[in-house]
Coordinates of C-alpha atoms and ligand atoms in Angstrom, one line a residue:
Chain A
X1393 CA 15.7 15.4 22.2
X1394 CA 12.6 13.6 23.2
X1395 CA 11.4 11.1 20.6
X1396 CA 7.8 11.8 19.7
X1397 CA 6.5 8.8 17.8
X1398 CA 3.0 10.4 17.5
X1399 CA 4.4 13.5 16.0
X1400 CA 6.6 11.6 13.5
X1401 CA 3.9 9.1 12.4
X1402 CA 1.3 12.0 12.3
X1403 CA 3.6 14.0 10.0
X1404 CA 4.4 11.0 7.8
X1405 CA 0.8 10.1 7.3
X1406 CA -0.3 13.7 6.7
X1407 CA 2.2 14.0 3.9
X1408 CA 1.3 10.6 2.5
X1409 CA -2.3 11.7 2.3
X1410 CA -1.4 14.9 0.5
X1411 CA 0.8 13.2 -2.1
X1412 CA -1.4 10.2 -2.4
X1413 CA -1.0 9.8 -6.1
X1414 CA 2.8 10.1 -6.0
X1415 CA 2.9 7.8 -3.0
X1416 CA 0.7 5.2 -4.7
X1417 CA 3.0 5.4 -7.8
X1418 CA 6.1 4.9 -5.7
X1419 CA 4.7 1.9 -3.8
X1420 CA 3.5 0.3 -7.0
X1421 CA 6.8 0.8 -8.6
X1422 CA 8.7 -0.7 -5.8
X1423 CA 6.2 -3.6 -5.7
X1424 CA 6.4 -4.3 -9.4
X1425 CA 10.2 -3.8 -9.5
X1426 CA 10.9 -6.2 -6.7
X1427 CA 8.4 -8.7 -7.9
X1428 CA 10.0 -8.8 -11.4
X1429 CA 13.4 -8.9 -9.8
X1430 CA 12.4 -11.9 -7.7
X1431 CA 10.6 -13.5 -10.6
X1432 CA 13.6 -13.1 -12.9
X1433 CA 15.9 -14.5 -10.2
X1434 CA 13.8 -17.7 -10.0
X1435 CA 13.8 -18.1 -13.8
X1436 CA 17.5 -17.4 -14.0
X1437 CA 18.2 -19.9 -11.3
X1438 CA 16.1 -22.6 -13.0
X1439 CA 17.6 -21.9 -16.4
X1440 CA 21.0 -22.4 -14.8
X1441 CA 19.7 -25.7 -13.5
X1442 CA 18.4 -26.8 -16.9
X1443 CA 21.6 -25.6 -18.5
X1444 CA 23.8 -27.5 -16.1
X1445 CA 21.7 -30.6 -16.6
X1446 CA 21.9 -30.2 -20.4
X1447 CA 25.6 -29.8 -20.2
X1448 CA 26.1 -32.9 -18.1
X1449 CA 24.0 -34.8 -20.6
X1450 CA 26.1 -33.6 -23.6
X1451 CA 27.9 -36.7 -24.8
X1452 CA 29.5 -37.9 -28.0
X1453 CA 28.3 -41.2 -29.3
X1454 CA 30.9 -43.0 -31.4
X1455 CA 29.3 -45.9 -33.3
X1456 CA 31.6 -48.6 -34.3
X1457 CA 31.6 -50.8 -37.4
X1458 CA 30.5 -54.3 -36.8
X1459 CA 33.7 -55.7 -38.3
X1460 CA 36.1 -53.7 -35.9
X1461 CA 38.9 -55.8 -34.4
X1462 CA 39.2 -56.2 -30.7
X1463 CA 42.7 -54.7 -30.9
X1464 CA 41.5 -51.6 -32.6
X1465 CA 38.5 -51.3 -30.2
X1466 CA 40.8 -51.5 -27.2
X1467 CA 43.3 -49.1 -28.8
X1468 CA 40.5 -46.5 -29.4
X1469 CA 39.1 -46.9 -25.9
X1470 CA 42.5 -46.3 -24.3
X1471 CA 43.2 -43.4 -26.6
X1472 CA 39.9 -41.7 -25.7
X1473 CA 40.4 -42.3 -22.0
X1474 CA 43.7 -40.4 -22.3
X1475 CA 42.1 -37.2 -23.5
X1476 CA 42.0 -34.4 -20.8
X1477 CA 38.5 -33.2 -21.8
X1478 CA 37.0 -36.6 -21.2
X1479 CA 35.2 -37.4 -18.0
X1480 CA 34.0 -40.9 -18.7
X1481 CA 33.9 -43.4 -21.5
X1482 CA 31.4 -46.2 -21.5
X1483 CA 31.6 -49.1 -24.0
X1484 CA 28.2 -50.3 -25.1
X1485 CA 28.4 -53.6 -26.9
X1486 CA 26.0 -54.7 -29.6
X1487 CA 24.1 -56.9 -27.1
X1488 CA 23.9 -54.2 -24.5
X1489 CA 22.6 -51.8 -27.1
X1490 CA 19.9 -54.2 -28.1
X1491 CA 18.9 -54.8 -24.5
X1492 CA 18.7 -51.1 -23.9
X1493 CA 16.7 -50.6 -27.0
X1494 CA 14.3 -53.3 -25.9
X1495 CA 13.7 -51.9 -22.5
X1496 CA 13.2 -48.4 -23.9
X1497 CA 10.7 -49.6 -26.4
X1498 CA 9.0 -52.3 -24.3
X1499 CA 5.6 -53.3 -25.7
X1500 CA 6.1 -51.4 -28.9
X1501 CA 5.3 -52.9 -32.4
X1502 CA 8.7 -52.0 -33.5
X1503 CA 10.3 -54.8 -31.5
X1504 CA 8.5 -57.5 -33.7
X1505 CA 10.1 -56.2 -36.8
X1506 CA 13.7 -56.5 -35.5
X1507 CA 15.6 -59.4 -36.8
X1508 CA 19.0 -60.4 -35.4
X1509 CA 20.9 -57.4 -34.0
X1510 CA 21.0 -54.4 -36.3
X1511 CA 22.3 -52.1 -33.5
X1512 CA 26.0 -51.1 -33.6
X1513 CA 28.4 -51.1 -30.6
X1514 CA 29.4 -47.7 -29.4
X1515 CA 31.5 -45.6 -27.1
X1516 CA 29.5 -43.1 -25.0
X1517 CA 31.9 -40.3 -24.1
X1518 CA 30.9 -37.8 -21.3
X1519 CA 32.9 -34.6 -21.3
X1520 CA 34.3 -32.5 -18.5
X1521 CA 33.8 -29.4 -20.6
X1522 CA 30.8 -29.8 -22.8
X1523 CA 31.7 -26.6 -24.8
X1524 CA 34.5 -28.6 -26.4
X1525 CA 32.2 -31.2 -27.9
X1526 CA 33.0 -30.0 -31.5
X1527 CA 36.7 -30.6 -31.1
X1528 CA 36.3 -34.1 -29.6
X1529 CA 34.0 -35.1 -32.4
X1530 CA 36.4 -33.9 -35.0
X1531 CA 39.1 -36.2 -33.7
X1532 CA 37.2 -39.1 -35.2
X1533 CA 37.4 -37.6 -38.7
X1534 CA 40.3 -38.3 -41.0
X1535 CA 42.1 -35.8 -43.3
X1536 CA 40.0 -36.8 -46.3
X1537 CA 36.7 -36.1 -44.4
X1538 CA 35.6 -39.6 -43.8
X1539 CA 35.6 -41.3 -40.3
X1540 CA 38.7 -43.0 -39.1
X1541 CA 39.1 -46.7 -39.3
X1542 CA 36.6 -48.8 -37.3
X1543 CA 34.2 -45.8 -36.7
X1544 CA 30.9 -45.9 -38.5
X1545 CA 29.4 -42.6 -37.3
X1546 CA 29.8 -39.9 -34.6
X1547 CA 26.8 -38.2 -33.2
X1548 CA 26.6 -35.4 -30.7
X1549 CA 24.5 -32.3 -29.9
X1550 CA 26.0 -30.5 -32.9
X1551 CA 25.2 -26.7 -32.9
X1552 CA 22.5 -26.9 -30.3
X1553 CA 24.8 -26.9 -27.3
X1554 CA 26.6 -23.8 -28.5
X1555 CA 23.3 -22.1 -29.2
X1556 CA 22.1 -22.8 -25.7
X1557 CA 25.2 -21.3 -24.3
X1558 CA 25.0 -18.1 -26.3
X1559 CA 21.2 -17.7 -25.8
X1560 CA 21.5 -18.1 -22.0
X1561 CA 24.4 -15.6 -21.9
X1562 CA 22.4 -13.0 -23.8
X1563 CA 19.2 -13.7 -21.8
X1564 CA 21.3 -13.3 -18.6
X1565 CA 22.6 -9.9 -19.7
X1566 CA 19.2 -8.7 -20.7
X1567 CA 17.6 -9.8 -17.4
X1568 CA 20.4 -8.1 -15.5
X1569 CA 19.9 -4.9 -17.6
X1570 CA 16.1 -5.0 -16.9
X1571 CA 16.7 -5.4 -13.2
X1572 CA 19.1 -2.4 -13.1
X1573 CA 16.7 -0.2 -15.1
X1574 CA 13.8 -1.2 -12.8
X1575 CA 15.7 -0.5 -9.7
X1576 CA 16.7 2.9 -11.1
X1577 CA 13.1 3.7 -11.9
X1578 CA 12.1 2.9 -8.4
X1579 CA 14.8 5.2 -7.0
X1580 CA 13.8 8.0 -9.3
X1581 CA 10.1 7.6 -8.3
X1582 CA 10.7 7.5 -4.6
X1583 CA 13.1 10.4 -4.9
X1584 CA 10.5 12.4 -6.7
X1585 CA 7.8 11.5 -4.2
X1586 CA 9.9 12.8 -1.4
X1587 CA 10.9 15.8 -3.3
X1588 CA 7.3 16.7 -3.9
X1589 CA 6.5 16.0 -0.3
X1590 CA 9.4 18.3 0.8
X1591 CA 8.1 20.9 -1.6
X1592 CA 4.5 20.7 -0.2
X1593 CA 5.9 21.1 3.3
X1594 CA 8.5 23.8 2.7
X1595 CA 6.6 26.3 4.9
X1596 CA 6.6 23.9 7.8
X1597 CA 10.3 23.2 7.2
X1598 CA 11.0 26.9 7.2
X1599 CA 9.2 27.4 10.5
X1600 CA 10.9 24.3 12.0
X1601 CA 14.3 25.7 11.2
X1602 CA 13.3 29.1 12.5
X1603 CA 12.4 27.8 15.9
X1604 CA 15.4 25.7 16.2
X1605 CA 14.4 22.1 15.2
X1606 CA 17.4 19.9 14.7
X1607 CA 18.3 18.6 11.3
X1608 CA 17.2 15.1 12.3
X1609 CA 13.9 16.3 13.5
X1610 CA 13.2 17.9 10.1
X1611 CA 14.4 14.8 8.3
X1612 CA 12.9 11.9 10.2
X1613 CA 9.3 12.2 8.8
X1614 CA 10.8 12.0 5.3
X1615 CA 12.9 9.1 6.1
X1616 CA 9.9 7.4 7.6
X1617 CA 8.1 8.1 4.4
X1618 CA 10.8 6.5 2.2
X1619 CA 11.0 3.6 4.5
X1620 CA 7.2 3.2 4.5
X1621 CA 7.0 3.3 0.7
X1622 CA 9.8 0.7 0.5
X1623 CA 8.2 -1.4 3.2
X1624 CA 4.6 -1.5 1.7
X1625 CA 6.0 -2.0 -1.8
X1626 CA 8.1 -4.9 -0.8
X1627 CA 5.3 -6.5 1.2
X1628 CA 3.0 -6.4 -1.8
X1629 CA 5.8 -7.8 -4.1
X1630 CA 6.4 -10.6 -1.6
X1631 CA 2.8 -11.6 -1.6
X1632 CA 2.6 -11.4 -5.4
X1633 CA 5.8 -13.5 -5.7
X1634 CA 4.5 -16.0 -3.2
X1635 CA 1.3 -16.6 -5.2
X1636 CA 3.1 -16.8 -8.5
X1637 CA 5.7 -19.3 -7.2
X1638 CA 3.2 -21.5 -5.5
X1639 CA 0.5 -21.6 -8.1
X1640 CA 2.3 -21.1 -11.4
X1641 CA 6.1 -21.5 -11.4
X1642 CA 5.9 -24.6 -9.3
X1643 CA 4.0 -26.3 -12.1
X1644 CA 6.8 -25.5 -14.6
X1645 CA 9.3 -26.8 -12.1
X1646 CA 7.4 -30.0 -11.5
X1647 CA 7.4 -30.6 -15.3
X1648 CA 11.1 -30.0 -15.5
X1649 CA 11.7 -32.3 -12.6
X1650 CA 9.5 -35.1 -14.1
X1651 CA 10.8 -34.9 -17.7
X1652 CA 14.4 -33.8 -17.3
X1653 CA 15.1 -35.1 -13.8
X1654 CA 16.5 -31.7 -12.8
X1655 CA 16.9 -31.6 -9.1
X1656 CA 18.5 -28.2 -8.4
X1657 CA 15.4 -26.0 -8.9
X1658 CA 14.6 -22.7 -7.1
X1659 CA 11.3 -23.8 -5.5
X1660 CA 11.4 -27.6 -5.5
X1661 CA 15.1 -27.9 -4.9
X1662 CA 16.7 -28.3 -1.5
X1663 CA 18.7 -25.1 -1.7
X1664 CA 17.7 -22.0 0.3
X1665 CA 17.4 -19.9 -2.8
X1666 CA 13.8 -18.8 -2.2
X1667 CA 14.7 -17.6 1.3
X1668 CA 17.6 -15.7 -0.2
X1669 CA 15.3 -14.1 -2.8
X1670 CA 12.8 -13.0 -0.1
X1671 CA 15.5 -11.7 2.2
X1672 CA 17.2 -10.0 -0.7
X1673 CA 14.0 -8.3 -1.6
X1674 CA 13.6 -6.9 1.9
X1675 CA 17.2 -5.6 1.8
X1676 CA 16.8 -4.0 -1.7
X1677 CA 13.4 -2.6 -0.8
X1678 CA 14.8 -1.0 2.4
X1679 CA 17.8 0.4 0.6
X1680 CA 15.6 1.8 -2.2
X1681 CA 13.4 3.6 0.3
X1682 CA 16.2 4.9 2.6
X1683 CA 18.7 5.7 -0.1
X1684 CA 16.2 7.7 -2.2
X1685 CA 15.0 9.7 0.7
X1686 CA 18.5 10.3 2.0
X1687 CA 19.4 11.5 -1.5
X1688 CA 16.4 13.7 -1.8
X1689 CA 17.0 15.2 1.7
X1690 CA 20.6 15.9 1.0
X1691 CA 19.6 18.0 -2.0
X1692 CA 16.5 19.7 -0.5
X1693 CA 16.8 20.0 3.2
X1694 CA 20.0 22.0 3.7
X1695 CA 20.0 23.7 7.1
Chain B
X1385 CA 26.1 42.2 30.2
X1386 CA 26.4 42.3 26.4
X1387 CA 23.6 40.3 24.8
X1388 CA 24.6 41.0 21.2
X1389 CA 27.9 42.3 20.0
X1390 CA 29.2 42.9 16.4
X1391 CA 32.9 43.4 16.0
X1392 CA 34.1 44.6 12.6
X1393 CA 31.4 42.6 10.8
X1394 CA 31.2 42.6 7.0
X1395 CA 28.8 40.7 4.8
X1396 CA 29.3 40.3 1.1
X1397 CA 26.7 38.1 -0.6
X1398 CA 27.6 35.5 -3.2
X1399 CA 26.7 37.9 -6.0
X1400 CA 29.3 40.3 -4.5
X1401 CA 26.7 42.7 -3.1
X1402 CA 28.2 44.4 -0.1
X1403 CA 25.4 44.4 2.5
X1404 CA 27.5 45.3 5.6
X1405 CA 30.9 47.0 5.9
X1406 CA 32.7 47.0 9.2
X1407 CA 29.8 47.1 11.6
X1408 CA 30.4 47.5 15.3
X1409 CA 27.6 47.5 17.8
X1410 CA 26.7 46.2 21.3
X1411 CA 23.3 45.6 22.7
X1412 CA 23.0 45.0 26.4
X1413 CA 20.7 42.6 28.2
X1414 CA 17.2 44.0 28.5
X1415 CA 17.6 46.8 26.0
X1416 CA 15.1 47.8 23.3
X1417 CA 16.8 48.8 20.1
X1418 CA 15.5 50.1 16.7
X1419 CA 17.5 49.3 13.6
X1420 CA 16.6 52.0 11.1
X1421 CA 17.6 53.0 7.7
X1422 CA 16.4 53.0 4.1
X1423 CA 15.5 49.9 2.3
X1424 CA 18.7 48.0 1.3
X1425 CA 20.8 49.5 4.1
X1426 CA 21.5 46.1 5.7
X1427 CA 18.9 45.8 8.5
X1428 CA 17.6 42.4 7.5
X1429 CA 21.2 41.2 7.0
X1430 CA 21.9 41.9 10.6
X1431 CA 18.9 39.9 11.7
X1432 CA 19.8 37.0 9.4
X1433 CA 23.4 37.0 10.8
X1434 CA 22.1 36.7 14.3
X1435 CA 19.9 33.7 13.7
X1436 CA 22.7 32.3 11.5
X1437 CA 20.6 32.0 8.4
X1438 CA 23.7 33.4 6.8
X1439 CA 27.4 33.7 8.0
X1440 CA 29.5 36.8 8.2
X1441 CA 32.2 37.3 5.6
X1442 CA 34.5 38.8 8.2
X1443 CA 34.5 40.0 11.8
X1444 CA 32.9 38.3 14.9
X1445 CA 29.4 38.2 16.3
X1446 CA 28.7 37.4 19.9
X1447 CA 25.4 36.3 21.3
X1448 CA 25.2 36.1 25.1
X1449 CA 29.0 36.1 25.2
X1450 CA 29.4 33.2 22.7
X1451 CA 31.1 33.7 19.4
X1452 CA 28.6 32.5 16.8
X1453 CA 30.8 33.4 13.7
X1454 CA 32.1 30.0 13.3
X1455 CA 29.3 28.0 15.0
X1456 CA 29.1 24.4 13.9
X1457 CA 25.9 23.5 11.9
X1458 CA 24.8 21.2 14.7
X1459 CA 24.9 24.1 17.1
X1460 CA 22.6 26.4 15.1
X1461 CA 19.3 24.9 16.4
X1462 CA 20.4 25.7 20.0
X1463 CA 21.2 29.3 19.0
X1464 CA 17.8 29.6 17.4
X1465 CA 16.0 28.3 20.5
X1466 CA 17.4 31.2 22.4
X1467 CA 16.3 33.8 19.9
X1468 CA 12.7 34.4 19.0
X1469 CA 12.2 35.9 15.6
X1470 CA 9.2 37.7 14.0
X1471 CA 8.8 38.8 10.4
X1472 CA 6.8 41.0 8.3
X1473 CA 5.0 38.1 6.6
X1474 CA 4.1 36.2 9.9
X1475 CA 5.2 32.8 8.6
X1476 CA 2.1 31.1 10.1
X1477 CA 1.1 27.6 8.8
X1478 CA -2.3 28.1 7.1
X1479 CA -3.6 24.6 7.7
X1480 CA -3.0 24.7 11.5
X1481 CA -5.0 26.5 14.1
X1482 CA -3.6 29.2 16.4
X1483 CA -3.0 26.6 19.1
X1484 CA -1.4 24.2 16.7
X1485 CA 0.8 26.8 15.1
X1486 CA 2.4 27.6 18.5
X1487 CA 2.3 24.0 19.7
X1488 CA 4.2 23.0 16.5
X1489 CA 7.1 25.3 17.4
X1490 CA 7.3 23.5 20.7
X1491 CA 6.8 20.0 19.3
X1492 CA 9.6 20.3 16.8
X1493 CA 12.1 21.2 19.5
X1494 CA 11.0 18.2 21.5
X1495 CA 8.9 19.7 24.3
X1496 CA 6.6 17.2 26.0
X1497 CA 2.9 17.6 25.4
X1498 CA 2.0 18.4 29.1
X1499 CA 4.3 21.4 28.9
X1500 CA 2.8 22.4 25.5
X1501 CA -0.7 22.3 26.9
X1502 CA 0.3 24.7 29.7
X1503 CA 2.6 27.0 27.7
X1504 CA 0.5 27.7 24.7
X1505 CA -2.6 29.1 26.5
X1506 CA -0.3 31.1 28.7
X1507 CA 1.5 32.9 25.9
X1508 CA -1.8 33.5 24.0
X1509 CA -3.1 35.2 27.1
X1510 CA 0.0 37.4 27.0
X1511 CA -0.7 38.5 23.5
X1512 CA -4.4 38.8 24.2
X1513 CA -5.7 36.1 21.9
X1514 CA -6.7 33.4 24.4
X1515 CA -10.2 33.3 22.8
X1516 CA -8.8 32.5 19.3
X1517 CA -7.2 29.2 20.2
X1518 CA -9.1 27.2 17.5
X1519 CA -9.1 29.8 14.8
X1520 CA -7.2 29.4 11.6
X1521 CA -4.8 32.2 10.5
X1522 CA -7.1 33.3 7.6
X1523 CA -9.9 33.9 10.2
X1524 CA -7.7 36.5 11.9
X1525 CA -6.9 40.1 11.1
X1526 CA -3.3 40.9 10.1
X1527 CA -2.7 42.4 13.5
X1528 CA -3.9 39.3 15.2
X1529 CA -1.8 37.1 13.0
X1530 CA 1.3 39.1 13.9
X1531 CA 0.4 38.6 17.6
X1532 CA 0.2 34.8 17.0
X1533 CA 3.6 34.9 15.4
X1534 CA 5.0 36.9 18.3
X1535 CA 3.4 34.4 20.7
X1536 CA 5.1 31.6 18.8
X1537 CA 8.5 33.4 19.0
X1538 CA 8.1 34.1 22.7
X1539 CA 6.4 30.9 23.9
X1540 CA 9.8 29.5 24.9
X1541 CA 10.8 32.7 26.8
X1542 CA 13.9 33.3 24.8
X1543 CA 16.3 36.0 26.2
X1544 CA 16.4 37.7 22.8
X1545 CA 13.5 38.7 20.4
X1546 CA 14.3 39.9 16.9
X1547 CA 11.7 41.5 14.8
X1548 CA 12.2 42.4 11.1
X1549 CA 9.7 45.0 10.1
X1550 CA 6.9 43.4 12.2
X1551 CA 4.5 46.3 11.4
X1552 CA 5.4 46.4 7.7
X1553 CA 2.0 44.9 6.8
X1554 CA -0.1 46.6 9.5
X1555 CA -2.2 49.8 9.7
X1556 CA -1.2 52.3 12.4
X1557 CA -3.7 51.0 15.0
X1558 CA -2.5 47.4 14.7
X1559 CA 1.1 48.6 14.6
X1560 CA 0.5 50.4 17.8
X1561 CA -0.8 47.2 19.4
X1562 CA 2.2 45.3 18.3
X1563 CA 4.5 47.9 19.7
X1564 CA 2.8 47.8 23.1
X1565 CA 3.2 44.0 23.0
X1566 CA 6.9 44.2 22.2
X1567 CA 7.3 46.8 25.0
X1568 CA 5.7 44.4 27.5
X1569 CA 7.9 41.6 26.4
X1570 CA 10.9 43.9 26.8
X1571 CA 9.7 44.9 30.3
X1572 CA 9.8 41.3 31.3
X1573 CA 13.6 41.4 30.7
X1574 CA 13.8 40.3 27.1
X1575 CA 16.3 42.0 24.8
X1576 CA 14.4 43.3 21.8
X1577 CA 15.9 44.4 18.5
X1578 CA 13.5 45.6 15.8
X1579 CA 14.3 46.6 12.2
X1580 CA 11.9 49.1 10.8
X1581 CA 11.6 52.1 8.5
X1582 CA 8.4 53.3 10.1
X1583 CA 9.3 56.9 11.2
X1584 CA 6.3 57.5 13.4
X1585 CA 6.7 54.3 15.5
X1586 CA 10.4 55.1 16.2
X1587 CA 9.6 58.7 17.0
X1588 CA 6.8 57.8 19.5
X1589 CA 8.7 55.2 21.3
X1590 CA 11.9 57.2 22.1
X1591 CA 14.1 54.2 22.4
X1592 CA 17.7 53.5 21.4
X1593 CA 18.1 54.0 17.6
X1594 CA 20.9 52.5 15.5
X1595 CA 20.8 53.9 12.0
X1596 CA 22.3 52.2 9.0
X1597 CA 23.2 53.6 5.6
X1598 CA 24.7 51.5 2.9
X1599 CA 25.9 48.9 5.3
X1600 CA 27.4 51.2 7.8
X1601 CA 26.3 52.4 11.3
X1602 CA 26.0 56.2 10.9
X1603 CA 24.2 56.9 14.2
X1604 CA 23.7 55.2 17.6
X1605 CA 21.6 57.3 19.9
X1606 CA 19.8 56.7 23.2
X1607 CA 16.2 57.8 23.2
X1608 CA 16.5 58.7 19.6
X1609 CA 14.1 59.6 16.8
X1610 CA 14.0 58.3 13.3
X1611 CA 15.8 61.1 11.5
X1612 CA 18.0 63.8 12.9
Ligands
LIG236 N1 20.5 36.9 -0.5 C1 21.0 38.0 -1.0 N2 21.8 37.9 -2.1 C2 22.4 39.0 -2.6 N3 22.2 40.3 -2.1 C3 21.3 40.4 -1.1 C4 20.7 39.3 -0.5 N4 19.9 39.7 0.6 C5 20.1 41.1 0.6 N5 20.9 41.5 -0.4 C6 21.4 42.9 -0.6 O1 22.1 43.3 0.5 C7 21.7 44.7 0.8 C8 21.1 44.8 2.2 O2 19.9 44.1 2.2 P1 19.0 44.0 3.5 O3 19.8 43.6 4.6 O4 17.9 43.1 3.1 O5 18.5 45.5 3.7 P2 17.2 46.0 4.5 O6 16.6 44.9 5.3 O7 17.8 47.2 5.3 O8 16.3 46.5 3.4 C9 20.8 45.1 -0.3 O9 21.6 45.7 -1.3 C10 20.2 43.8 -0.8 O10 19.9 43.9 -2.2
LIG237 MG1 14.7 44.1 5.2

């Protein structure tokens, strides 16, 4: 068979003109779908980054009584270091605590009011598994509900860590669900466009079969059509995503980087995640176009 | 040489309608054959079997010596390129001109455009419509439309031309013109089989007649007439 690009392109564009509204809807759907998918992926990635950073910052602060003996302090320190869940224990002496307080509040009025050293010494415990923060904190509580000997107070992120975990888990599933629904909507719309286009060209198809056109000759214009819809849709979505990331999302990320010192971000970070997102959109867009047309053809162009 | 051969062919449609029972017939190269019989006797079924629009339930069908009964799907286009077919309803594309309608049939089987430009005017001359190149089907009479459809079926010079009631929608004058055209095509060496229930056409042509009744061949006569 001789390949006739002019014939195929001609047929493709004729049918696109005829079904312009459907064609427009399909392209818009692909564009919006892929844009939202890309947008969600960036957000999900950054939320993961924030979460990881929050997790690594989860720590248990164990404030010690001023009158604690050196033996008891050393005993507690060794004990804590022996726990599996613990990544690191830092002892902050009363003096160190005061120094830290002074540097953190340099130039503030509050410093003038401080007499002597009211700040307690403490252990700052970083955890390997931040989810276990509750259990660790409980180990400093005696059977009667008061703190164990030598410990004045234990402070940690309380419920808020757990809440963040469950919220991100739920948000993640919802985002995933939305992505799946959007992709399905795109498939259904492209499928319908091609079906309409097959319907509007059924006489041509009948004649083609009658005079002995091969199956592929009948199918190729429709496959072009699906490919073209996927292609234009994903080009539009890439442009949209490009502007959104460079004029909007990047501001959010800059704020995150400045205030929370998060380094692993989708746009600002050093990973290739944005490249993967764009490449992924090309792949998904092509698959949407080609799969939906293949599906439509299988059902409607039996020869 | 046998161009078409049916050996014990039966066709039962999905809904259990028995359209053909044990049909045997042979048509030689260059013959002109009428398939006659009342409506529902199985004429169109024979045509559809030959272009492999449907497959036989049992028996074998040979076209130009090749058994097409169990032809692979991928081989069907090749078969159809060797059989021109013409129908009662012309099957012309309304949004294409006469030239484009015929060119389309060549394009979709991959003919290069320089050949199309030569072949289309040639075949239109054969059917006497060389002056209607840029007309649309709705601008032509029914008889002219049927000529275009014959031109499309014959542009590739297939060895076999099948016509299923080609005069079914035409008045006697136009029918006569179509029959003259089919005779000419037959004279060039093309094997022609035409299904019809038009008594006067069959009687005036005096060609071979195969008569069907309820899916069976009940008569096969050289230089026959419609009824006995
Ligand atoms: N697609 C089909 N499905 C079921 N029955 C059919 C189909 N096509 C034709 N028939 C039946 O097969 C018989 C022969 O039909 P056909 O070959 O069209 O006859 P003719 O062309 O001689 O009028 C008729 O009884 C008809 O109703
Ligand atoms: Mg019929």
